[in-house]
Each structure stands twice: as structure tokens, then as C-alpha cells.
Coordinates of C-alpha atoms (C1' of nucleotides) in Angstrom, one line a residue:
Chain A
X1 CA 5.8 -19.5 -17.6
X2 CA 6.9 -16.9 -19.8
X3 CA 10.2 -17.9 -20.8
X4 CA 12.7 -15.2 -19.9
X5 CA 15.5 -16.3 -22.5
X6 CA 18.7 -14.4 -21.8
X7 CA 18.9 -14.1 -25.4
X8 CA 17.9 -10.2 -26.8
X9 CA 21.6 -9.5 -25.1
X10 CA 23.3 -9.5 -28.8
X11 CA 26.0 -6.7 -27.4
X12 CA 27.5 -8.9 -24.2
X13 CA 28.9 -5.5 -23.3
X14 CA 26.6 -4.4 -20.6
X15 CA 26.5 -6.7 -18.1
X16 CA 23.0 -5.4 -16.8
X17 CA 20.1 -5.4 -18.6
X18 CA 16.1 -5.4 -18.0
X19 CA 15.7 -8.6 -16.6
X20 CA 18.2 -8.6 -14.0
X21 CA 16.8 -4.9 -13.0
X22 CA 13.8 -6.1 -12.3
X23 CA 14.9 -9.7 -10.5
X24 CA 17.0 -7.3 -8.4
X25 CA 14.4 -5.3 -7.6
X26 CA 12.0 -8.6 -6.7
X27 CA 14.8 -10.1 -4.5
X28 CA 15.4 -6.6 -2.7
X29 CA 11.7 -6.0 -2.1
X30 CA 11.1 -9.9 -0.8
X31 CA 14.4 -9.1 1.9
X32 CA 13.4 -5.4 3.0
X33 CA 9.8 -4.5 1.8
X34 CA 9.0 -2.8 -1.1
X35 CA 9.0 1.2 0.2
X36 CA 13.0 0.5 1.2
X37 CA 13.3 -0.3 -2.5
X38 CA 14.9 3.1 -4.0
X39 CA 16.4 3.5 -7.1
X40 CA 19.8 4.3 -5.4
X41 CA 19.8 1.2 -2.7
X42 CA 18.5 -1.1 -6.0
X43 CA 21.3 0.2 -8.1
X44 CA 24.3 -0.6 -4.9
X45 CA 22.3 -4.0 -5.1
X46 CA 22.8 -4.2 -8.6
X47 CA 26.8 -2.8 -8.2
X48 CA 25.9 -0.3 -10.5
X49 CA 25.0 3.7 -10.0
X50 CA 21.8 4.9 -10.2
X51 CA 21.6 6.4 -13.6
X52 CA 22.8 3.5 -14.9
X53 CA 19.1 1.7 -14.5
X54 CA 17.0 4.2 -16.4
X55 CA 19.2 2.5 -19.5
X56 CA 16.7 -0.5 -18.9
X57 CA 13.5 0.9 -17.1
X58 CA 11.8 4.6 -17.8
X59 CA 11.1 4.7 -14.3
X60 CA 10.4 3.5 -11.0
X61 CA 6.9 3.0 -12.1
X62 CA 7.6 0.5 -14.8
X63 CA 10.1 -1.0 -12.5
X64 CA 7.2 -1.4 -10.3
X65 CA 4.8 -3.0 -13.2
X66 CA 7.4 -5.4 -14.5
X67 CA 8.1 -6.9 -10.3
X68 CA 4.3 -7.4 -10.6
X69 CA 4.4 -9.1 -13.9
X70 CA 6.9 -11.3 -12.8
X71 CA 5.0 -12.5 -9.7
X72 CA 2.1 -13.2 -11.8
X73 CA 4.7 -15.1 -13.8
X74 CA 5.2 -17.4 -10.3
X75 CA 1.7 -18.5 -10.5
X76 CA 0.6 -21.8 -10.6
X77 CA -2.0 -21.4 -13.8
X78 CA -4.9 -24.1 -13.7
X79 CA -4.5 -27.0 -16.6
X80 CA -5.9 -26.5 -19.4
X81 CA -8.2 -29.5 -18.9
X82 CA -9.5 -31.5 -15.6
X83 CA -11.8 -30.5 -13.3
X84 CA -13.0 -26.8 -13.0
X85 CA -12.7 -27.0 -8.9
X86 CA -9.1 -28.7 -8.7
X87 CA -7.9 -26.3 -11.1
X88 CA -9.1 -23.2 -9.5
X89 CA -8.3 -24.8 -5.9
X90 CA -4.7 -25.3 -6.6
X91 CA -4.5 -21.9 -8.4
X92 CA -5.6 -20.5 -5.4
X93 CA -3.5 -22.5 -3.4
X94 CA -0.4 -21.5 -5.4
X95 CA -1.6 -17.5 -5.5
X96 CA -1.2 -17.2 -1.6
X97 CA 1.9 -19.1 -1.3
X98 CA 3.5 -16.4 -3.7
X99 CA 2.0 -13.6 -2.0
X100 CA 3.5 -15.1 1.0
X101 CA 7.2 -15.2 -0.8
X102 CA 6.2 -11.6 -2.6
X103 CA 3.8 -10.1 0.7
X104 CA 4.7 -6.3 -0.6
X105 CA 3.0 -7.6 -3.9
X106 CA -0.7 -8.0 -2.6
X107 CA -1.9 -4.4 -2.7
X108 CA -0.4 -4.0 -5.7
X109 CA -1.2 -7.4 -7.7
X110 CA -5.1 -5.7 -9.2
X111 CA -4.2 -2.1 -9.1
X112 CA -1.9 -1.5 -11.9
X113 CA -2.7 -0.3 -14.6
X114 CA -0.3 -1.6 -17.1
X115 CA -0.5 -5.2 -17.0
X116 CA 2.1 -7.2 -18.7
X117 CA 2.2 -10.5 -20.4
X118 CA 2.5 -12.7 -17.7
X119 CA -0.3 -11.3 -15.7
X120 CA -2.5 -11.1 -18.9
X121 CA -1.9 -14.7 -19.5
X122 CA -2.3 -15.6 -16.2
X123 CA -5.9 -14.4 -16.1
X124 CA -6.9 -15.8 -19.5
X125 CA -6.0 -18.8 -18.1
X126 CA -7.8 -18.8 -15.0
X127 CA -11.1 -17.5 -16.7
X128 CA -11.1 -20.5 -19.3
X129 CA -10.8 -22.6 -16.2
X130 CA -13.7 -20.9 -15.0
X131 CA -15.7 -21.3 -18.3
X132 CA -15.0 -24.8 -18.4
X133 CA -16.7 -25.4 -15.5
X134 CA -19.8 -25.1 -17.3
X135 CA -21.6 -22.8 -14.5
X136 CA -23.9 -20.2 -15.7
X137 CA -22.1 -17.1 -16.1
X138 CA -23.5 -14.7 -13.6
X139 CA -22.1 -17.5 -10.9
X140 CA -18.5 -17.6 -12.8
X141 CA -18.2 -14.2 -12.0
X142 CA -19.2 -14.5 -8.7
X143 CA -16.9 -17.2 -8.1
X144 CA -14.5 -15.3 -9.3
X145 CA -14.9 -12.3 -7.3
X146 CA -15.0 -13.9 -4.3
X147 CA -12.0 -16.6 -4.6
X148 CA -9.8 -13.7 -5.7
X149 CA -11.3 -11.7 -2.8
X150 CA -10.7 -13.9 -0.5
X151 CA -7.4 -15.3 -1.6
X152 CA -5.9 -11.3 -1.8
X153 CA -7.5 -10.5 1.6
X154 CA -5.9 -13.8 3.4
X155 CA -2.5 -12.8 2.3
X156 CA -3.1 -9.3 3.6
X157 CA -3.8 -10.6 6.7
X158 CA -1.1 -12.9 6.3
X159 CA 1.5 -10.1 5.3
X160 CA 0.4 -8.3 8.5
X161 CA 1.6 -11.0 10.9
X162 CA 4.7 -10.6 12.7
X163 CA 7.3 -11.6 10.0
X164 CA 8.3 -15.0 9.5
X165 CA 5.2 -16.2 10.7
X166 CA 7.7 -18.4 12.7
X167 CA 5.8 -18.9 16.1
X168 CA 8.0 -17.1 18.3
X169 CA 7.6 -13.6 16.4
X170 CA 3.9 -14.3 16.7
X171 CA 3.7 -14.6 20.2
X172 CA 6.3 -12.1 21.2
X173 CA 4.1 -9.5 19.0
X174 CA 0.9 -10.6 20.7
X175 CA 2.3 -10.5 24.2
X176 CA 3.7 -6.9 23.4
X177 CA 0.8 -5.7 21.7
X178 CA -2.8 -7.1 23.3
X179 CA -1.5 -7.9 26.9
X180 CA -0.5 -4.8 28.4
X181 CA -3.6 -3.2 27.1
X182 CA -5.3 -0.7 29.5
X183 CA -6.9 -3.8 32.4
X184 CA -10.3 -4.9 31.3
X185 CA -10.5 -2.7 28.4
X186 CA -10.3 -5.2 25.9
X187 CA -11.5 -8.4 27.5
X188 CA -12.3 -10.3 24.4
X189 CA -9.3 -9.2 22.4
X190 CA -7.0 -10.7 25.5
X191 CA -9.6 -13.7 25.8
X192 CA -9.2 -14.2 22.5
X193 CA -5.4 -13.8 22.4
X194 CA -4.6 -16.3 25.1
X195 CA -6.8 -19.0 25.0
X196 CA -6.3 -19.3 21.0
X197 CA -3.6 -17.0 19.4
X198 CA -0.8 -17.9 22.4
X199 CA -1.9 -21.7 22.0
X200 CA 0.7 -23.9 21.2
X201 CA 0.4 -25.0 17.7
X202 CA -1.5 -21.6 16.7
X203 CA -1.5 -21.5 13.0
X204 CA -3.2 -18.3 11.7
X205 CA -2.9 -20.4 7.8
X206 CA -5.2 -23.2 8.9
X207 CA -8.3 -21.3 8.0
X208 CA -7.0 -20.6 4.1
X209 CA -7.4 -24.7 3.5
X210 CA -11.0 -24.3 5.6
X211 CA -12.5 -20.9 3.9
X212 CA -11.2 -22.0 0.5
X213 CA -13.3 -25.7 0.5
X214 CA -16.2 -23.6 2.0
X215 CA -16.5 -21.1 -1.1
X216 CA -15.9 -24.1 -3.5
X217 CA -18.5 -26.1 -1.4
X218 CA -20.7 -23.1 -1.8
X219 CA -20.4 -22.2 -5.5
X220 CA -21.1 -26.1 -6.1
X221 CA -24.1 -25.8 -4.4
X222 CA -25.4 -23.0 -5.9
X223 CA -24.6 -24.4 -9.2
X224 CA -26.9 -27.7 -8.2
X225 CA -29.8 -25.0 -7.2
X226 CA -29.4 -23.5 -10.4
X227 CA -29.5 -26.6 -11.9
X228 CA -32.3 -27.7 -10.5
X229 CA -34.2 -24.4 -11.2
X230 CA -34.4 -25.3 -14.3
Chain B
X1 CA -17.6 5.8 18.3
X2 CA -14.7 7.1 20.5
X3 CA -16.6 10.6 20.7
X4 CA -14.3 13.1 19.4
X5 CA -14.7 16.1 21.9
X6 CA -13.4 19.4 20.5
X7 CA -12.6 20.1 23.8
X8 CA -9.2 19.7 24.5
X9 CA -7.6 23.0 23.4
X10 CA -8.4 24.4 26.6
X11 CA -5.9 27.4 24.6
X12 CA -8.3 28.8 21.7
X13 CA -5.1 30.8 19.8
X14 CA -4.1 28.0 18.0
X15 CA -6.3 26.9 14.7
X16 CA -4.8 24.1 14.2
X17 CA -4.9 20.6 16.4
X18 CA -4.2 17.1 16.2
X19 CA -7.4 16.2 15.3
X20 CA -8.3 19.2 12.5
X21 CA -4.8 17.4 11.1
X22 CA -5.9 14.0 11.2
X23 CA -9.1 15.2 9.4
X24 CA -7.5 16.7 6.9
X25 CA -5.3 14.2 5.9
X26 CA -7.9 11.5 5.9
X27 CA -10.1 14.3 3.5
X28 CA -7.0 14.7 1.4
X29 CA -6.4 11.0 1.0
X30 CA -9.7 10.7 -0.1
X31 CA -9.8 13.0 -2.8
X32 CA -5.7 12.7 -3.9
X33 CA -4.9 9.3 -2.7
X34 CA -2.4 8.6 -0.2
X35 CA 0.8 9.1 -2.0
X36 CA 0.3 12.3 -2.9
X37 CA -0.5 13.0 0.7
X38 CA 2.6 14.8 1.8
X39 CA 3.5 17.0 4.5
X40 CA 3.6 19.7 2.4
X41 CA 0.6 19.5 0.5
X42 CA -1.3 18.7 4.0
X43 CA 0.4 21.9 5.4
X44 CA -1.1 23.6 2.4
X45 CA -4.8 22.1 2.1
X46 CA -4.7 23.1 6.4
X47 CA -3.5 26.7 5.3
X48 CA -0.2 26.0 7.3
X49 CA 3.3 26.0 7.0
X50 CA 4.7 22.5 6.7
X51 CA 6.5 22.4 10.1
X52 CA 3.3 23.6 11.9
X53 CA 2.2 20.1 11.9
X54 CA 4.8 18.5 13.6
X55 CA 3.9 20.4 16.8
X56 CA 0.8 17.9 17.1
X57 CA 2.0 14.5 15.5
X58 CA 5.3 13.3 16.1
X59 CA 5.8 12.4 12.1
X60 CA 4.0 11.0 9.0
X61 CA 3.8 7.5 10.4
X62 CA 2.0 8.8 13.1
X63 CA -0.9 10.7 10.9
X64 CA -1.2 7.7 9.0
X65 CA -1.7 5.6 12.2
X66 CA -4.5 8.2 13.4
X67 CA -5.9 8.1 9.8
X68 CA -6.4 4.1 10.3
X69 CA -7.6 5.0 13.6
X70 CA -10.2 7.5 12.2
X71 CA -11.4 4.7 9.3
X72 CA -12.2 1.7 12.0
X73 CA -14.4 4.8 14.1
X74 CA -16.0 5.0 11.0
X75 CA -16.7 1.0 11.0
X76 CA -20.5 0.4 12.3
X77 CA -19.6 -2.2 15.4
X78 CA -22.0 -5.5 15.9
X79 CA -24.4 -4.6 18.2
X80 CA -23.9 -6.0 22.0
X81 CA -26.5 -8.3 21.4
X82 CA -29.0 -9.8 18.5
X83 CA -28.3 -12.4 16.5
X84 CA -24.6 -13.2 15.8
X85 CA -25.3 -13.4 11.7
X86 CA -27.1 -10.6 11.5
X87 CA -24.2 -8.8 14.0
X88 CA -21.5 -10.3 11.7
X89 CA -22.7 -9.6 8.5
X90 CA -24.1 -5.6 9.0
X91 CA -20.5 -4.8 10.7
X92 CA -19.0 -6.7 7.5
X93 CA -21.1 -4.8 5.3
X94 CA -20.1 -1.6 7.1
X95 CA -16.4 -2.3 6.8
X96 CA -16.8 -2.8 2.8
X97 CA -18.7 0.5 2.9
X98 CA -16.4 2.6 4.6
X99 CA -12.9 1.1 2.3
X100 CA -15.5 2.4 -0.5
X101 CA -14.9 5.9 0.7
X102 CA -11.3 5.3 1.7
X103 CA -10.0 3.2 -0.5
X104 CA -6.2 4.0 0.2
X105 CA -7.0 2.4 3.4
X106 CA -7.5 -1.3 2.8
X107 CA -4.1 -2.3 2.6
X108 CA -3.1 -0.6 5.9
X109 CA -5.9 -1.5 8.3
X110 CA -4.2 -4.6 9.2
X111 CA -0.7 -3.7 9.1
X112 CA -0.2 -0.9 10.4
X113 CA 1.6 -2.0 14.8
X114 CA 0.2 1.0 16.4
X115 CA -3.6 0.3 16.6
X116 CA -5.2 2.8 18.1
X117 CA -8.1 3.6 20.5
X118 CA -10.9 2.7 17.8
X119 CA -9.0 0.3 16.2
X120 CA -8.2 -2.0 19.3
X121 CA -12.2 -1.2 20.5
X122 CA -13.4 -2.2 16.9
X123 CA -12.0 -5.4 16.6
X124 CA -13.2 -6.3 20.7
X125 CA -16.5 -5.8 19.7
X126 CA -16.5 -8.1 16.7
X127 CA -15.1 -10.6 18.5
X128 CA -17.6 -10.6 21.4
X129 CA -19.7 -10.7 18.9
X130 CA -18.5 -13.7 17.4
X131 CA -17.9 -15.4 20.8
X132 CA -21.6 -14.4 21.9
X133 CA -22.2 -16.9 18.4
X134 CA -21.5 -19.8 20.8
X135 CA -19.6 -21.6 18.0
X136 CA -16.5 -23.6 19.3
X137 CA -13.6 -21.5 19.2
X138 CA -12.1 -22.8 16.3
X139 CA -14.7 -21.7 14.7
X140 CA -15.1 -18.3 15.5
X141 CA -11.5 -18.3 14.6
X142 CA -11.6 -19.5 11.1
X143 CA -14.9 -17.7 10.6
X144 CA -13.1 -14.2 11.8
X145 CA -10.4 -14.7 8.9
X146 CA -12.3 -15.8 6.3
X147 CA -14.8 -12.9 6.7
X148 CA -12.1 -10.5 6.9
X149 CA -10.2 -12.1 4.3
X150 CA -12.9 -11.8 2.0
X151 CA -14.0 -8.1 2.9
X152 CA -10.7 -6.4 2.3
X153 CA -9.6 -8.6 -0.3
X154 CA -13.2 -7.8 -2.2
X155 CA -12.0 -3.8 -0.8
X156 CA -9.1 -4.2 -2.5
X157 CA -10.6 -5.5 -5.7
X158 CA -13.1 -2.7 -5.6
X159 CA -10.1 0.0 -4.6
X160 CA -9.0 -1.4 -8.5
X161 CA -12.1 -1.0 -10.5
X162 CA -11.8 2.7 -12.5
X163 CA -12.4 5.0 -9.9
X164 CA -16.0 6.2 -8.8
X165 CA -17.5 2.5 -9.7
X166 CA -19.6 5.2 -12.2
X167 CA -20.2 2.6 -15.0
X168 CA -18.9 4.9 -17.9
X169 CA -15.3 5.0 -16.4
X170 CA -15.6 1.3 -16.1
X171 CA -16.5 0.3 -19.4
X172 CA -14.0 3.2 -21.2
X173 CA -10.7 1.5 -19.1
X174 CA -12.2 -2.2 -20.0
X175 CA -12.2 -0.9 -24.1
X176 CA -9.0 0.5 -23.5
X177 CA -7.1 -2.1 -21.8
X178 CA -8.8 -5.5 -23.0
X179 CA -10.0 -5.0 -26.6
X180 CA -7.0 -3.8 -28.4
X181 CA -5.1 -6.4 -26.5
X182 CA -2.8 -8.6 -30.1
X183 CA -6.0 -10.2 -31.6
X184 CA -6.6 -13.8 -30.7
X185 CA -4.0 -13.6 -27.5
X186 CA -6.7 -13.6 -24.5
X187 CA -9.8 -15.3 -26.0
X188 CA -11.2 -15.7 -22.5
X189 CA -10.1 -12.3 -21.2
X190 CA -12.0 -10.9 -24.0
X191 CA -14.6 -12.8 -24.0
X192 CA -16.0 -12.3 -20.1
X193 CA -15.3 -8.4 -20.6
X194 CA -17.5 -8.3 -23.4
X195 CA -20.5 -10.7 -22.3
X196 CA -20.5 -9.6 -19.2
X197 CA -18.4 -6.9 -17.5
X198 CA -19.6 -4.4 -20.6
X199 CA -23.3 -5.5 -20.8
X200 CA -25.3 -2.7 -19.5
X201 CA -25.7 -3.1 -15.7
X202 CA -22.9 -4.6 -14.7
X203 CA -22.3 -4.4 -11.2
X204 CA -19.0 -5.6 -9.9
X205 CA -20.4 -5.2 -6.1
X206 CA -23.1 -7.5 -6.6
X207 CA -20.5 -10.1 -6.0
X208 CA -20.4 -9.1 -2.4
X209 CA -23.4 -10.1 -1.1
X210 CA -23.1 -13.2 -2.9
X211 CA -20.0 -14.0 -1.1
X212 CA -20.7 -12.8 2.5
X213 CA -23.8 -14.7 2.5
X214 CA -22.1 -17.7 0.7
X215 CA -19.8 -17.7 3.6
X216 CA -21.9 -16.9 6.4
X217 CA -24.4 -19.7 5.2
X218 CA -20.7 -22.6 5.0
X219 CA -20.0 -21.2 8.9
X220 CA -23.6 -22.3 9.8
X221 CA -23.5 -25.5 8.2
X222 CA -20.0 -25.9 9.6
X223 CA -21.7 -25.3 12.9
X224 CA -24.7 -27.7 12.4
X225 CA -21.7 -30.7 11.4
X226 CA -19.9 -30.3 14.3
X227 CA -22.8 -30.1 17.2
X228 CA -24.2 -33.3 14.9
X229 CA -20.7 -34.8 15.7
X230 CA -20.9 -34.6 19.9
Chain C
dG1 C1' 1.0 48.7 32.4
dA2 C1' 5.5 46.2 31.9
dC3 C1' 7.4 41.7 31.8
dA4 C1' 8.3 37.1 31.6
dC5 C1' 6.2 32.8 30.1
dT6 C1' 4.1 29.6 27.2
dA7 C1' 2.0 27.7 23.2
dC8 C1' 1.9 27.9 18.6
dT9 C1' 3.8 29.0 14.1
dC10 C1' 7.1 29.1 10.8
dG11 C1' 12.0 30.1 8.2
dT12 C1' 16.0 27.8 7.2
dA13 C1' 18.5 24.0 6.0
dC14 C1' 20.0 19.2 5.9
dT15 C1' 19.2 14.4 4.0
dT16 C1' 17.3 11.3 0.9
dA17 C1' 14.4 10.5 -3.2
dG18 C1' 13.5 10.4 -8.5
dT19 C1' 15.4 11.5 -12.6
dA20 C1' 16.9 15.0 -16.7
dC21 C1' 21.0 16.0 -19.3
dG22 C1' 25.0 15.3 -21.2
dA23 C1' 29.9 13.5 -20.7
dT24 C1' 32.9 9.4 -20.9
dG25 C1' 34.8 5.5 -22.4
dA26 C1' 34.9 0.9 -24.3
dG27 C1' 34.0 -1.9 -28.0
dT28 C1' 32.8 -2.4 -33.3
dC29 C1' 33.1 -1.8 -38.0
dA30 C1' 34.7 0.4 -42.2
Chain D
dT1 C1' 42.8 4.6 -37.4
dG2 C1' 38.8 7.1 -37.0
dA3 C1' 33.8 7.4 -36.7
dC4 C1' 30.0 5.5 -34.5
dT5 C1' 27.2 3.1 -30.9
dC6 C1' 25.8 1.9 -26.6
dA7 C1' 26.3 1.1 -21.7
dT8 C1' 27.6 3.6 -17.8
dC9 C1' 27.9 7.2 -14.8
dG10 C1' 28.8 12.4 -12.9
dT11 C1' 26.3 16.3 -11.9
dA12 C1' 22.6 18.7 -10.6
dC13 C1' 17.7 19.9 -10.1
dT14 C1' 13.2 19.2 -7.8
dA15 C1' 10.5 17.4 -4.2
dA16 C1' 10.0 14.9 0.1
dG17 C1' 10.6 14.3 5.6
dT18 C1' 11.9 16.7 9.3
dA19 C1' 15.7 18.8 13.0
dC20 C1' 16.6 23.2 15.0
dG21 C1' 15.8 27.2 16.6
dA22 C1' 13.7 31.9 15.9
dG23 C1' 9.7 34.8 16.0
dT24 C1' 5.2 36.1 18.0
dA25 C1' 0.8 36.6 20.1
dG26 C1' -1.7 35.8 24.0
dT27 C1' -1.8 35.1 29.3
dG28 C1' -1.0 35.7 34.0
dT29 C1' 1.8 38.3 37.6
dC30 C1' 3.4 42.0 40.0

DNA sequence: GACACTACTCGTACTTAGTACGATGAGTCA
DNA sequence: TGACTCATCGTACTAAGTACGAGTAGTGTC
């Protein structure tokens, strides 16, 4: 969205600069997690030495802020015009499937402090979707709460599945995990496991499509009560 | 819930024990956060030497795994019987309430592949509880992830707000982060901080009950469609 | 009462982080 | 050519996690 020109480079000297710091830093953190990330594996990934990155960054911290930025930067931002429930359905639909390519990102994505210009954008954006919807305010804010809470706290869960979320990992995971529990202790946790986790064709994303339409059902309802409150 | 019994130093010299260092951490966690929880600074809020502490956990990961632990104890647990609402939406309530006072933890409940004792006992009783709802299974499953979803992603929202939720902190970060933000840029941004999050009695949390019930309410009707279908 | 034993505590030190400071060297322009 | 600039890096300091093994204070035994 925020067009990262290669321009500012007017001394081709340095073949680093900010930019490629912090795509490093994205690409490192998306193969091996974001606490492997150190300033000393980023620079090898870079091929440069460690010192050489505080030219570009102050410090981890902004290194940090700017990964985030950019990951805002990967979201899908509702249209500036159509309908209010498309555009905030496919924003959310495009929000998790970051979070799934960026999963160190989701505790991190409403905690900093220093937002950037992408992520600033992004949420003017999404509010003037929200405000053309014409729903009363107090339910705008409401439905923004609660799609963000759930869309953040589905791609928790999500992050927390046994990578890949290719089948096998799943079901090796669950095996190793739930089914040698102490006998009996657990019954509803195994019960659970077996007859619906270890069933073929077990996808834990199904239920983002089906909680998703039931908040947008929801807010559209209450929006109609209101309405006919009136 | 899994009562912890000072009993087991059946040999009174020592001060320390697993549990007094579990406690500690999760106190310190609290108050500090978890990054600057370190073995040091534990060792020093226990009035111990670092090294003391490994003679009762094998390493950090390990206190942060009982820490975990000691939040879902802390988790009120659906009742074995009752309603199935009523059971699913106190426990949920409970859950948001206790990642208010731990805040550090809502990223880790779900990721963390050492559950323990509480932990693995928590999450059987909310799903007997869901299973006693008599919904068909898929369900119970969707509704378990979208409830969660939305719980620790609202946690994590919450986590985010200026600490302490104590309005003044609040409105000071949104003057100081979304006012003096280049004039004109964010139109929406400013606009929904002014005419709402800054109008006396903004409550951020209000949004919760909104959503659970919103939710809760689409499972029902969800429930109602599909016995209407047989 | 002396002694060995055990459980707990800690001192020391090694490794891996973040990063301050200043040196080096390559290109640029006068 | 020499002064200047800027990107890069060497060195080194501080703070983490923690391995290893030494001290020590009770306890039970003869």
C-alpha cells in the first residue's frame, strides 16, 4: 500500500539500507519465530555484522515497530465505497490470512506503541468503512471491538496449532499430547479429540468463515432493532 | 481448583519451593510484565540467589509453563450442570477477568505444549460443558473457537489499552498518539477518538458483553436452524 | 556426641544477547 | 591529491540463562 520506492538510496554505496533490514527481519521471523530473531542471526541473514544494522535501525525495538508496520502494510484495506459488510468481511478475511503468513505478529499487532504509517492508514481506513455503514456509533464501536477481537484471537488459536496446520502435524500433536493422558482423567478432552479433531478432513479454520457471518449477522440485526426503536 | 497443599516439603529448612517460585513469578509478571521477568530479578524479588531456583524448576520455560498453569486454576470452570449458556458464558466471563489481571498471559495460554494439571482439567470441563449443550458436534466445535477466539482476542485488545483501564491514562495516550497525528492525514482515526473514545465514560469493556452475548445468541439460533432442518 | 548423609543454597564462570564507541576504508568532490 | 562523508565493522561492556560444583545446615545413626 505504502509504496516502498527504493529511491532515498542517493549514495548506491551501501548495499543495505532500512528497508531490506526490516524485510530481513520479517522473512527471518515468518521461517523461525520472532524470539530466534537476534540482532546477530538477522545481521548473518543479512551477510552483514551486527553493528552494521544500528546504521539503519536505533534498535531492536524499532526493528520490532517497523516488522509490524509492514504487516499492517499486507492488509487487504476495505474500498473506499461499496457495502459497509463486504468491506469489513474481506478485511477481516485478509487480516487472518496475514496473521497466518506473519503468526509471531498477532500479540504484537495492538500493543505497540509507535504505530507507523501503514498501520495508521490502515485503521483510518477501516473506521471510514465502519462509518459508512451508517450504524449508530455506539454499535460501530462495538462492531469493531468485536470483529478485531475475534479476528486477533482466531489467529492466536491458529498460531498455536502444530505448525503448518498440514494435517499430519495436527494429528501427530494431538495423539502425543491428549491420548496418553492419565486413563479417564480427561474423558471429554479425548472424546473430543477423537471423534472430531482426529476426523479425517478436521479443519480447525472452518469456524473463522462460520463465527465471522455470525457477528456480521448479529451486528445487522441489532442495527434493524435499533432502527426500529426509533 | 487443583488445591495447592503446602504440604509437600515434608523438609521445613528450605524457604523456598516450587510453588513459592511459581507465585512469585506470576506476582512479578503482574506488576513488571513478563519480559522483565528474569531469573535474576525473580531470585531477587524471592530474596534468593539466582541459581537457587533451578533446584525446583528445570529452567525458565518451565516457570512459564507453571505460570500458565497457575492462570487457567484461576479460571472459574462451568459448573457440572445448569444451563449450558449460562455455564458457557460465566466461565467466558471468568477467563476475560482473570487475562485482566494477567495480561502478559493472553498470548501464551494457547501456545504454550506443556499444559499442565489445571490447564488440561480447565479446558475438560468446558467442553463437558459444551457437550452437555446437546448441540451437534459441529457445533460445539465452532462455538468453542469462536468464543475463545473472541475472549483472548478482546484480552489482547484490553492487554493494549494504557494500562490500568483508569480512564485518565486512556484519554492522555489517545491525545498523545492520535491528535498531533500531520493534520488532515487520519480524518476517521481522529474523528471516532474524539466523539467517542474521549467522551466522558468511555468504556472500552462494554464491548464485551455485547459480543459474548452477540455470539452466544448466533450459536442458539444456529441451533434452532439446524434441529428445524431434521 | 561424632560422623556421614542429604537437601538446599549459592559462587563462579561460560555462552549468547543488545548495543556504545570509535576505527577503518571506500568513494566523492574541490 | 587531500579533506570529507558515510557505510561498515572490531572491540568491548552489560545483562541474560544456566552448567558445575562447592559450601552448609539440619538429620539420623552408631
Amino acid at each position: 500500500m505504502t509504496d516502498t520506492t527504493t529511491a532515498e538510496r542517493s549514495h548506491v554505496r551501501g548495499s543495505l539500507n532500512r528497508d531490506r533490514v526490516l524485510h530481513g527481519a520479517l522473512e527471518f521471523a515468518d521461517r523461525e519465530g520472532i524470539e530466534p530473531l537476534t540482532i546477530r542471526r538477522l545481521a548473518d541473514h543479512l551477510g552483514v555484522k551486527p553493528m552494521t544494522i544500528y546504521h539503519y535501525v536505533a534498535n531492536k525495538e524499532a526493528i520490532i515497530d517497523g516488522m509490524i508496520d509492514l504487516v499492517f502494510d499486507e492488509i487487504e484495506r476495505p474500498p473506499a465505497d461499496g457495502a459497509w459488510r463486504a468491506g469489513i468481511r474481506s478485511r477481516a478475511a485478509s487480516l487472518r490470512e496475514v496473521l497466518r503468513r506473519h503468526p509471531w505478529a498477532t500479540p504484537l499487532m495492538e500493543s505497540r506503541t509507535n504505530p507507523g504509517a501503514a498501520t495508521l492508514g490502515h485503521h483510518d481506513a477501516v473506521l471510514a468503512c465502519w462509518y459508512r455503514s451508517g450504524l449508530p456509533l455506539e454499535l460501530i464501536a462495538h462492531g469493531l471491538a468485536v470483529v478485531d477481537a475475534f479476528v486477533y484471537g482466531f489467529a492466536l488459536q491458529e498460531a498455536a496449532l502444530p505448525f503448518g496446520d498440514h494435517q499430519g502435524d495436527l494429528t501427530e500433536a494431538a495423539e502425543e499430547i491428549i491420548l496418553p493422558l492419565p486413563t479417564g482423567e480427561h474423558p471429554n478432552l479425548v472424546r473430543f479429540t477423537q471423534e472430531h479433531v482426529l476426523q479425517p478432513g478436521y479443519d480447525f479454520g472452518r469456524s473463522f468463515d462460520f463465527g465471522l457471518d455470525l457477528i456480521l449477522d448479529g451486528l445487522e440485526a441489532a442495527a434493524r432493532r435499533d432502527e426500529d426503536a426509533r
